[in-house]
Structure formats: C-alpha cells, structure tokens
Amino acid sequence: MKQILLIKNGEIALKGLNRTTFESILIKNIRRRLKPLGDFKIERAQSTIYVEPLSDGFDMEEAVNRIKKIFGIAAFHRAWAVEKDYAAIEAAAQECFSDILEDASSFKVEAKRADKRFPMDSPAICRELGGALLARYPHLRVDVHQPEVTVTVEVRERAAYLHAGSITGAGGMPVGGSGKVLLLLSGGIDSPVAGYMMAKRGLEVGGIHFAAPPYTSDRALQKVETLGEKMSEYCGRIPFFCVPFTKLQEAIRDHCPEEYFTIIMRRMMMRIASQIAARDRFGALVTGESVGQVASQTLQALCCTDAVCDLPVFRPVIGMDKSEIVSIARRIDTYETSILPYEDCCTVFTPRHPKTRPQLAAVEAAEAAFDFAPLIQRAVEDTAWKLLVSE
Ligand code: ATP
Ligand code: MG
C-alpha cells in the first residue's frame, strides 16, 4: 500500500485573499526540500496539500524529517492511499492501525467524502468502520469528544486516504514573499536562534559575518558556515556575506580608548551591515542580542549601536534567558556546532573594563579620533559572498 503526506497549512488559512499566494510559496518550499529524495507529485485542495511519491526509492522517513522543518505547516499526516471501495478501506484500516489501536483505550472515526459519487455518505462510513474496528478491538471504547486515536478516512477524487495521528509541523509562515532581513551571524548560540525566529515569521534571512584573520581562523569561519547550512533547513538558502574586519579592529585598538573597544566595534559592524543591507535590499538587520547578557548588551550600549543604523534592528531573543535560547538551539540542532571552541572577532582585543553604560556623546567623541570611513568602505567592497544551503 502506498503512503502519501497530507499537509495542513497553519496560519496561512487566515490570510484571506493572499492565501493562494502564501500556499504557492509553501508548495515551492516543499518542492525544493523534497526534490533530492526522488520524484513526487504535489496537489492542493481545500487548505490541504497532498504529496504523493512517484519513485520507488522515495525516502518517506527523510521526507517527514524535512517537512517538519518547513515553516507554514501546522500539522501533517502520513496517510495510506487505498482503492475507493468500502471493503478495501475497512481492510486497510484494520491492517494499518493495528499497533495504534491495540495501545489505545478510546477512538473515533472521522470521514470526509469529497467525492460525492462514493456510495456511502460520511456518517455511514463512520458507523460501518467504527463498528468493524470495535468488533476487532473489543477493548476500545468510542469517545467522540476526546478520543485517544482518531481514524480519519478522506474519500477524494483518485483514492481514499486513511490516517490516524498527526505530526506537529514547524508552524509560522512560509519563508519568502514577505521580505528579507540580514542577520549578524557570529559563531555563538544566540544568532542562529535569532535567524530561525525571523524565518518562522516568513522572512528570508541572509547572514553577515565579521572575520578577523589571522586573529580568527579558517576553522572559525567554517563553523559559521556550518551553522548557516543547518539553519537553511528551516530558513531556505542563505545568502552569506563574510566581511574582512581585521583592519578596522586594529584601527580601533590603535586609536580608541580601551573601555570603548567593544561598543565601537559593534557600531562598525552595524555600519557595514547597514550598507550591505541597503545595497542588496534587505529590509532590516537582526542580531542575537539579549538585554544584559554582556557589557555591549545593556540598554545604554544597545542605544549606542542603534544610533548608527537607519534600518530597523530586530532582536528576537532580546527578552529571553540564555537557557531558553539554548533549548531552541538544541531543538534546531545548531547548539553542538555553536559550542565548538573557536575564537570570534568579538573576543579579539576585548577590553579589561568595558563601559557598561556608555553615553552616546562619549562614544562619538572616542570614535572621532580617527577617520574610519575609508576602512569601512574598503571592508564593504572586499566582502565575499556565497550561498549556504543544506542539500
Ligand atoms: P551569539 O550571540 O550568536 O551566541 P555571542 O554571544 O558570542 O554569539 P555576542 O558577543 O553576544 O555574541 O554578540 C551579540 C550579537 O552580535 C550576536 O548575536 C550577533 O548577532 C552579533 N555578532 C557578534 N559577533 C559577530 C561576528 N563576528 N559576526 C557577525 N555578527 C556578530
Ligand atoms: Mg550572545
């Protein structure tokens, strides 16, 4: 018997007139993620998307893993496709759900008859199949309000589909069509989570990383790229910018007071990210900052960083504890990569006593000691670009 996937979209259903646009984006995303697994066909009807494998080698387990990571899906089912004949439906239900029904104490049958030519109506299907399953599994009780197992029969154009039990989807909105944001991606725990959260709301995410060779190594950069690839399972392909940041950091070290190193460095990052964002039409910047986490993330420090940005800066983890961020990082499988102990440019030239409550005027005065503009320009021009994607 053949299995197919029945996908129920989530919040998209609320989108009124835009619904078909969002659905088309979701289908495109599903196609892209499942393509490496073999041939399949996608159809949609009444806010359900049907994915039917066509090639023999199609790896259903892997398809399920991938679908779980696509935003815009509330829940989905692995369903059995059965001939549209009541006897066949009953036999299939007895066979396919024996494990589930043996372990359950209550159940109900739900039927949806989209093909009105099918001779039994929905209540009749429920009655017949419910009775047959009760006879076969006498320990079961029918509970129409809170059943442990719901056996669903959908009679459609080409076949009847049977499923019992649904798989929770990633929720959110399908990525694409809502604009794109540029994430400052370090090798740490917080920024991949921040990117994941923005993608969940349907935004495309690009990554920008500041590298300071030889103070930071190739391995450190590789780690960031690995993080981007892992994120792409949720976010889709990630355009990735790598900024050569060494000269700027050295200039800050040579010309600015030590207590302002970090805050000035962060302002330089934001200036460069803003220019690249404006050039490539990103609508906002995103960081993994959380209030009070470190000296550069106090309220005053965040204000000093924002002061150099024209675009909005989104900080989706701003109010989260580290432990909350870590639990998301574990769930999306970026945590183990993030904790690899490679250096980041933020840990180069760190001041012994950073200003925790920097005043904007003082920071601007400290910066004025040197003309950073040519170095900023140079860093933007020399920024490398590539696409990060997990196949
Ligand atoms: P993360 O916040 O990702 O766990 P972290 O905690 O080591 O890394 P912080 O010093 O807290 O980094 O930096 C705050 C934010 O600044 C990061 O979340 C990230 O958005 C940005 N950032 C820091 N370092 C870099 C870098 N080298 N390249 C790009 N963005 C960076
Ligand atoms: Mg952090």
Coordinates of C-alpha atoms and ligand atoms in Angstrom, one line a residue:
M1 CA 0.0 0.0 0.0
K2 CA 1.2 3.4 -0.8
Q3 CA 1.8 6.2 1.7
I4 CA 1.3 9.9 0.9
L5 CA 1.7 13.0 3.0
L6 CA -1.3 15.2 3.8
I7 CA -0.2 18.7 4.8
K8 CA -2.4 21.1 6.6
N9 CA -1.2 24.7 6.5
G10 CA -1.3 26.7 9.6
E11 CA -1.7 30.5 9.9
I12 CA -2.0 30.7 6.1
A13 CA -5.6 29.7 6.4
L14 CA -6.2 33.1 8.0
K15 CA -4.8 35.1 5.2
G16 CA -7.9 35.7 3.1
L17 CA -7.2 36.9 -0.4
N18 CA -3.5 36.3 0.0
R19 CA -4.0 32.8 0.9
T20 CA -3.2 31.3 -2.5
T21 CA 0.0 33.3 -2.8
F22 CA 1.2 32.0 0.6
E23 CA 0.2 28.5 -0.4
S24 CA 2.1 28.7 -3.7
I25 CA 5.2 29.8 -1.7
L26 CA 4.8 27.0 0.7
I27 CA 4.5 24.5 -2.2
K28 CA 7.6 25.9 -3.8
N29 CA 9.5 25.4 -0.5
I30 CA 8.2 21.9 -0.1
R31 CA 9.3 21.0 -3.6
R32 CA 12.7 22.4 -3.1
R33 CA 13.3 20.5 0.1
L34 CA 11.9 17.2 -1.2
K35 CA 13.5 17.3 -4.6
P36 CA 16.7 15.4 -3.7
L37 CA 14.6 12.5 -2.4
G38 CA 13.1 11.4 -5.7
D39 CA 10.1 12.1 -7.9
F40 CA 6.8 13.1 -6.3
K41 CA 3.6 14.9 -7.2
I42 CA 2.1 17.8 -5.3
E43 CA -1.6 18.7 -5.4
R44 CA -3.7 21.1 -3.3
A45 CA -7.4 21.1 -2.3
Q46 CA -9.2 22.9 0.5
S47 CA -6.2 24.0 2.5
T48 CA -4.6 20.6 2.3
I49 CA -1.5 19.9 0.3
Y50 CA -1.0 16.3 -1.0
V51 CA 2.5 15.0 -1.6
E52 CA 2.5 11.7 -3.4
P53 CA 5.8 9.9 -4.0
L54 CA 6.2 8.6 -7.6
S55 CA 9.6 6.9 -7.5
D56 CA 10.2 3.6 -5.6
G57 CA 13.2 4.8 -3.7
F58 CA 11.5 7.8 -2.3
D59 CA 12.6 8.0 1.4
M60 CA 9.5 8.7 3.4
E61 CA 11.2 8.9 6.8
E62 CA 13.6 11.6 5.4
A63 CA 10.6 13.4 3.8
V64 CA 8.9 13.5 7.2
N65 CA 12.0 14.9 8.8
R66 CA 12.3 17.6 6.2
I67 CA 8.6 18.6 6.2
K68 CA 8.9 19.1 10.0
K69 CA 11.3 21.9 9.4
I70 CA 9.3 23.8 6.8
F71 CA 7.5 26.9 8.1
G72 CA 3.9 27.4 7.3
I73 CA 2.8 23.9 8.2
A74 CA 0.7 23.4 11.3
A75 CA 0.4 19.6 11.2
F76 CA 0.6 16.8 8.7
H77 CA -0.3 13.2 8.3
R78 CA 1.3 10.1 6.9
A79 CA -1.7 8.7 5.1
W80 CA -2.3 5.4 3.3
A81 CA -3.8 5.6 -0.2
V82 CA -6.5 3.0 -0.7
E83 CA -8.8 2.0 -3.5
K84 CA -12.2 3.7 -3.2
D85 CA -14.1 0.7 -2.1
Y86 CA -15.5 0.3 1.4
A87 CA -14.3 -3.3 1.8
A88 CA -10.7 -2.2 0.9
I89 CA -10.9 0.8 3.2
E90 CA -12.0 -1.4 6.1
A91 CA -9.3 -4.0 5.5
A92 CA -6.7 -1.3 5.2
A93 CA -7.8 0.4 8.5
Q94 CA -7.6 -3.0 10.3
E95 CA -4.2 -3.6 9.0
C96 CA -2.5 -0.2 9.1
F97 CA -3.6 1.0 12.5
S98 CA -3.4 -2.3 14.5
D99 CA -0.5 -1.1 16.6
I100 CA -2.0 2.2 17.4
L101 CA -5.4 0.8 18.2
E102 CA -4.1 -2.0 20.3
D103 CA -2.3 0.5 22.6
A104 CA -5.3 3.0 22.8
S105 CA -8.3 2.9 25.0
S106 CA -10.6 5.1 23.1
F107 CA -11.1 6.1 19.5
K108 CA -13.4 7.6 16.9
V109 CA -13.7 7.5 13.2
E110 CA -14.0 10.7 11.1
A111 CA -14.9 10.6 7.5
K112 CA -14.8 13.3 4.8
R113 CA -16.4 12.5 1.5
A114 CA -15.1 15.0 -1.1
D115 CA -16.1 12.6 -4.0
K116 CA -19.9 12.6 -3.8
R117 CA -20.1 9.7 -6.2
F118 CA -18.8 7.4 -3.4
P119 CA -22.0 5.4 -2.5
M120 CA -21.7 5.8 1.3
D121 CA -22.0 9.2 2.9
S122 CA -19.7 10.3 5.8
P123 CA -21.9 9.2 8.7
A124 CA -22.4 5.8 7.1
I125 CA -18.6 5.4 6.7
C126 CA -18.1 6.4 10.4
R127 CA -20.8 3.9 11.5
E128 CA -19.6 1.0 9.5
L129 CA -15.9 1.4 10.1
G130 CA -16.4 2.3 13.8
G131 CA -18.4 -0.9 14.2
A132 CA -15.8 -3.0 12.4
L133 CA -12.9 -1.7 14.4
L134 CA -14.8 -2.2 17.7
A135 CA -15.5 -5.8 16.8
R136 CA -11.9 -6.4 16.0
Y137 CA -10.5 -4.5 19.1
P138 CA -13.1 -5.0 21.8
H139 CA -11.1 -3.3 24.5
L140 CA -11.7 0.0 22.7
R141 CA -14.4 2.5 23.6
V142 CA -15.8 5.1 21.3
D143 CA -15.2 8.7 22.5
V144 CA -16.4 11.3 20.1
H145 CA -15.1 14.2 22.3
Q146 CA -11.6 13.3 23.4
P147 CA -10.6 10.2 21.6
E148 CA -7.0 8.9 22.1
V149 CA -7.0 8.0 18.4
T150 CA -8.9 9.5 15.5
V151 CA -9.0 7.3 12.5
T152 CA -9.7 9.6 9.5
V153 CA -11.0 8.5 6.1
E154 CA -10.9 11.1 3.3
V155 CA -12.6 9.9 0.1
R156 CA -11.2 12.0 -2.7
E157 CA -11.0 12.1 -6.5
R158 CA -8.4 9.5 -7.1
A159 CA -8.3 7.4 -3.9
A160 CA -9.4 7.2 -0.3
Y161 CA -6.8 8.3 2.3
L162 CA -6.6 6.9 5.7
H163 CA -4.6 8.3 8.7
A164 CA -4.6 8.1 12.4
G165 CA -2.5 10.6 14.4
S166 CA -0.9 13.7 13.1
I167 CA 2.7 15.0 13.2
T168 CA 3.2 18.6 14.5
G169 CA 4.7 21.0 12.0
A170 CA 7.1 23.9 12.4
G171 CA 4.2 26.4 12.5
G172 CA 4.8 30.0 11.4
M173 CA 4.6 31.4 7.9
P174 CA 6.2 30.1 4.7
V175 CA 9.6 31.7 4.0
G176 CA 9.5 34.0 1.0
G177 CA 7.3 36.8 -0.2
S178 CA 7.4 38.8 3.0
G179 CA 10.8 40.5 2.5
K180 CA 14.3 39.7 3.7
V181 CA 16.4 40.5 6.7
L182 CA 20.2 40.5 7.2
L183 CA 21.3 38.5 10.3
L184 CA 24.6 39.3 12.0
L185 CA 25.7 35.7 12.4
S186 CA 28.5 35.0 14.9
G187 CA 29.6 31.5 15.7
G188 CA 27.7 31.7 19.0
I189 CA 24.5 30.2 20.3
D190 CA 22.2 33.2 20.1
S191 CA 22.4 34.5 16.5
P192 CA 21.3 31.2 14.7
V193 CA 18.3 31.1 17.0
A194 CA 17.5 34.8 16.2
G195 CA 17.6 33.9 12.4
Y196 CA 15.4 30.9 12.9
M197 CA 12.8 33.0 14.7
M198 CA 12.7 35.6 11.9
A199 CA 12.4 32.9 9.3
K200 CA 9.5 31.4 11.3
R201 CA 7.6 34.7 10.5
G202 CA 8.1 34.1 6.8
L203 CA 11.1 36.4 6.3
E204 CA 14.0 35.4 4.1
V205 CA 17.3 35.5 6.1
G206 CA 20.7 36.5 4.8
G207 CA 23.8 36.1 7.1
I208 CA 26.7 38.5 7.5
H209 CA 29.8 37.5 9.4
F210 CA 32.8 39.6 10.5
A211 CA 36.1 37.7 10.4
A212 CA 39.4 39.0 11.6
P213 CA 42.1 36.7 10.3
P214 CA 44.8 35.9 11.4
Y215 CA 43.2 36.5 14.9
T216 CA 40.3 34.3 13.8
S217 CA 41.0 31.1 12.0
D218 CA 39.6 29.4 8.9
R219 CA 38.0 26.8 11.2
A220 CA 36.1 29.5 13.0
L221 CA 34.7 30.7 9.6
Q222 CA 33.9 27.1 8.6
K223 CA 31.9 26.8 11.8
V224 CA 29.8 29.8 11.0
E225 CA 29.1 28.4 7.5
T226 CA 28.1 25.1 9.0
L227 CA 25.7 27.0 11.3
G228 CA 24.2 28.7 8.2
E229 CA 23.8 25.4 6.4
K230 CA 22.0 23.9 9.4
M231 CA 19.8 27.0 9.6
S232 CA 18.9 26.7 5.9
E233 CA 16.9 23.5 6.7
Y234 CA 14.4 25.9 8.2
C235 CA 15.3 29.2 6.5
G236 CA 15.9 28.1 3.0
R237 CA 19.0 29.2 1.1
I238 CA 21.0 31.8 3.0
P239 CA 23.0 34.4 1.1
F240 CA 26.1 34.7 3.2
F241 CA 28.5 37.7 3.4
C242 CA 31.9 37.5 5.0
V243 CA 33.4 40.8 5.9
P244 CA 37.2 41.2 6.3
F245 CA 37.3 43.1 9.6
T246 CA 40.9 42.9 10.8
K247 CA 42.0 46.4 9.7
L248 CA 39.0 48.0 11.4
Q249 CA 39.7 46.2 14.6
E250 CA 43.3 47.1 14.6
A251 CA 42.5 50.7 14.0
I252 CA 40.0 50.7 16.9
R253 CA 42.7 49.2 19.1
D254 CA 45.3 51.7 18.0
H255 CA 43.2 54.9 18.1
C256 CA 40.3 54.5 20.6
P257 CA 40.2 54.2 24.4
E258 CA 40.2 50.6 25.5
E259 CA 37.0 50.8 27.5
Y260 CA 35.1 51.7 24.3
F261 CA 36.7 49.0 22.1
T262 CA 33.7 46.7 22.1
I263 CA 30.9 49.3 21.6
I264 CA 32.8 51.0 18.8
M265 CA 33.5 47.6 17.1
R266 CA 29.7 46.9 17.3
R267 CA 28.9 50.2 15.7
M268 CA 31.4 49.5 12.9
M269 CA 29.7 46.1 12.3
M270 CA 26.3 47.8 12.2
R271 CA 27.5 50.5 9.7
I272 CA 28.9 47.8 7.4
A273 CA 25.9 45.6 7.7
S274 CA 23.6 48.6 7.0
Q275 CA 25.5 49.4 3.8
I276 CA 25.3 45.9 2.5
A277 CA 21.7 45.6 3.5
A278 CA 20.8 48.8 1.7
R279 CA 22.7 47.8 -1.4
D280 CA 21.1 44.3 -1.6
R281 CA 17.6 45.4 -0.4
F282 CA 17.4 43.8 3.0
G283 CA 14.6 45.5 5.0
A284 CA 16.1 45.1 8.5
L285 CA 19.1 43.9 10.5
V286 CA 18.8 41.1 13.0
T287 CA 21.1 40.3 15.9
G288 CA 21.1 37.6 18.7
E289 CA 21.4 40.2 21.4
S290 CA 19.6 39.8 24.8
V291 CA 19.4 42.6 27.3
G292 CA 22.0 42.5 30.0
Q293 CA 23.8 39.4 28.6
V294 CA 27.2 41.1 28.3
A295 CA 28.5 44.7 28.6
S296 CA 27.7 45.5 25.0
Q297 CA 24.0 44.5 25.5
T298 CA 23.0 46.9 28.3
L299 CA 20.2 49.3 27.4
Q300 CA 22.7 52.1 27.0
A301 CA 25.0 50.1 24.8
L302 CA 22.1 48.9 22.6
C303 CA 21.1 52.6 22.1
C304 CA 24.7 53.5 21.1
T305 CA 24.6 50.6 18.5
D306 CA 21.2 51.6 17.2
A307 CA 22.3 55.2 16.7
V308 CA 24.3 54.3 13.6
C309 CA 21.5 52.2 11.9
D310 CA 19.0 53.6 9.5
L311 CA 17.2 50.3 9.2
P312 CA 15.2 48.7 12.0
V313 CA 17.2 46.3 14.1
F314 CA 15.3 43.2 15.1
R315 CA 16.5 41.3 18.2
P316 CA 14.1 38.4 18.6
V317 CA 15.8 36.9 21.6
I318 CA 16.1 40.3 23.4
G319 CA 13.9 39.2 26.4
M320 CA 15.0 35.5 26.6
D321 CA 17.2 33.9 29.2
K322 CA 20.2 32.0 27.9
S323 CA 18.6 28.7 29.0
E324 CA 15.6 29.5 26.8
I325 CA 17.8 30.3 23.8
V326 CA 19.8 27.1 24.4
S327 CA 16.7 25.0 24.4
I328 CA 15.7 26.3 21.0
A329 CA 19.3 25.9 19.7
R330 CA 19.2 22.3 20.7
R331 CA 15.9 21.7 19.1
I332 CA 17.0 23.2 15.8
D333 CA 20.4 21.4 16.1
T334 CA 22.7 24.3 16.0
Y335 CA 23.8 24.1 19.6
E336 CA 26.5 21.4 19.2
T337 CA 28.2 23.4 16.4
S338 CA 27.8 26.7 18.3
I339 CA 29.7 25.5 21.3
L340 CA 32.8 24.4 19.4
P341 CA 35.5 26.4 21.0
Y342 CA 36.8 28.6 18.1
E343 CA 37.6 32.3 18.5
D344 CA 35.3 35.1 17.3
C345 CA 36.4 38.6 16.4
C346 CA 34.4 39.8 19.4
T347 CA 36.9 38.0 21.6
V348 CA 39.9 39.7 20.0
F349 CA 41.1 42.9 21.8
T350 CA 38.4 42.7 24.5
P351 CA 38.8 45.5 27.0
R352 CA 39.5 44.6 30.6
H353 CA 36.9 47.0 31.9
P354 CA 34.3 47.7 29.2
K355 CA 32.0 50.7 29.7
T356 CA 28.7 49.1 30.7
R357 CA 26.7 52.3 30.4
P358 CA 28.2 54.2 27.5
Q359 CA 26.9 57.6 26.7
L360 CA 26.4 58.3 23.0
A361 CA 28.3 61.6 23.1
A362 CA 31.3 60.0 24.7
V363 CA 31.3 57.1 22.2
E364 CA 31.1 59.5 19.3
A365 CA 34.0 61.5 20.7
A366 CA 36.1 58.4 21.2
E367 CA 35.4 57.4 17.6
A368 CA 36.2 60.9 16.2
A369 CA 39.9 60.3 17.0
F370 CA 40.3 58.5 13.7
D371 CA 38.7 58.6 10.2
F372 CA 37.2 55.2 9.9
A373 CA 35.2 55.9 6.8
P374 CA 37.8 54.7 4.2
L375 CA 38.3 51.4 6.2
I376 CA 34.5 50.9 6.3
Q377 CA 34.3 51.5 2.6
R378 CA 37.1 49.1 1.9
A379 CA 35.5 46.4 4.1
V380 CA 32.2 46.7 2.2
E381 CA 33.9 46.4 -1.1
D382 CA 36.1 43.4 -0.1
T383 CA 33.2 41.5 1.4
A384 CA 32.9 37.9 0.0
W385 CA 29.6 36.3 -0.9
K386 CA 28.3 32.8 -1.2
L387 CA 25.1 30.8 -0.8
L388 CA 24.7 28.5 2.2
V389 CA 22.3 25.6 1.8
S390 CA 22.0 22.1 3.1
E391 CA 21.1 19.5 0.4
Ligands
ATP1 P1 25.8 34.6 19.9 O1 25.1 35.9 20.4 O2 25.4 34.3 18.5 O3 25.6 33.5 20.8 P2 27.9 35.6 21.1 O4 27.0 35.6 22.3 O5 29.3 35.1 21.2 O6 27.3 34.9 19.9 P3 27.7 38.4 21.4 O7 29.0 38.9 21.8 O8 26.7 38.1 22.4 O9 28.0 37.1 20.6 O10 27.2 39.2 20.2 C1 25.9 39.7 20.1 C2 25.4 39.6 18.6 O11 26.3 40.4 17.8 C3 25.4 38.2 18.1 O12 24.2 37.6 18.4 C4 25.5 38.5 16.6 O13 24.2 38.9 16.1 C5 26.4 39.7 16.5 N1 27.8 39.3 16.3 C6 28.8 39.1 17.3 N2 29.9 38.7 16.7 C7 29.7 38.7 15.4 C8 30.5 38.4 14.2 N3 31.8 38.0 14.3 N4 29.9 38.4 13.0 C9 28.6 38.8 12.9 N5 27.8 39.1 13.9 C10 28.4 39.0 15.1
MG2 MG 25.2 36.5 22.7

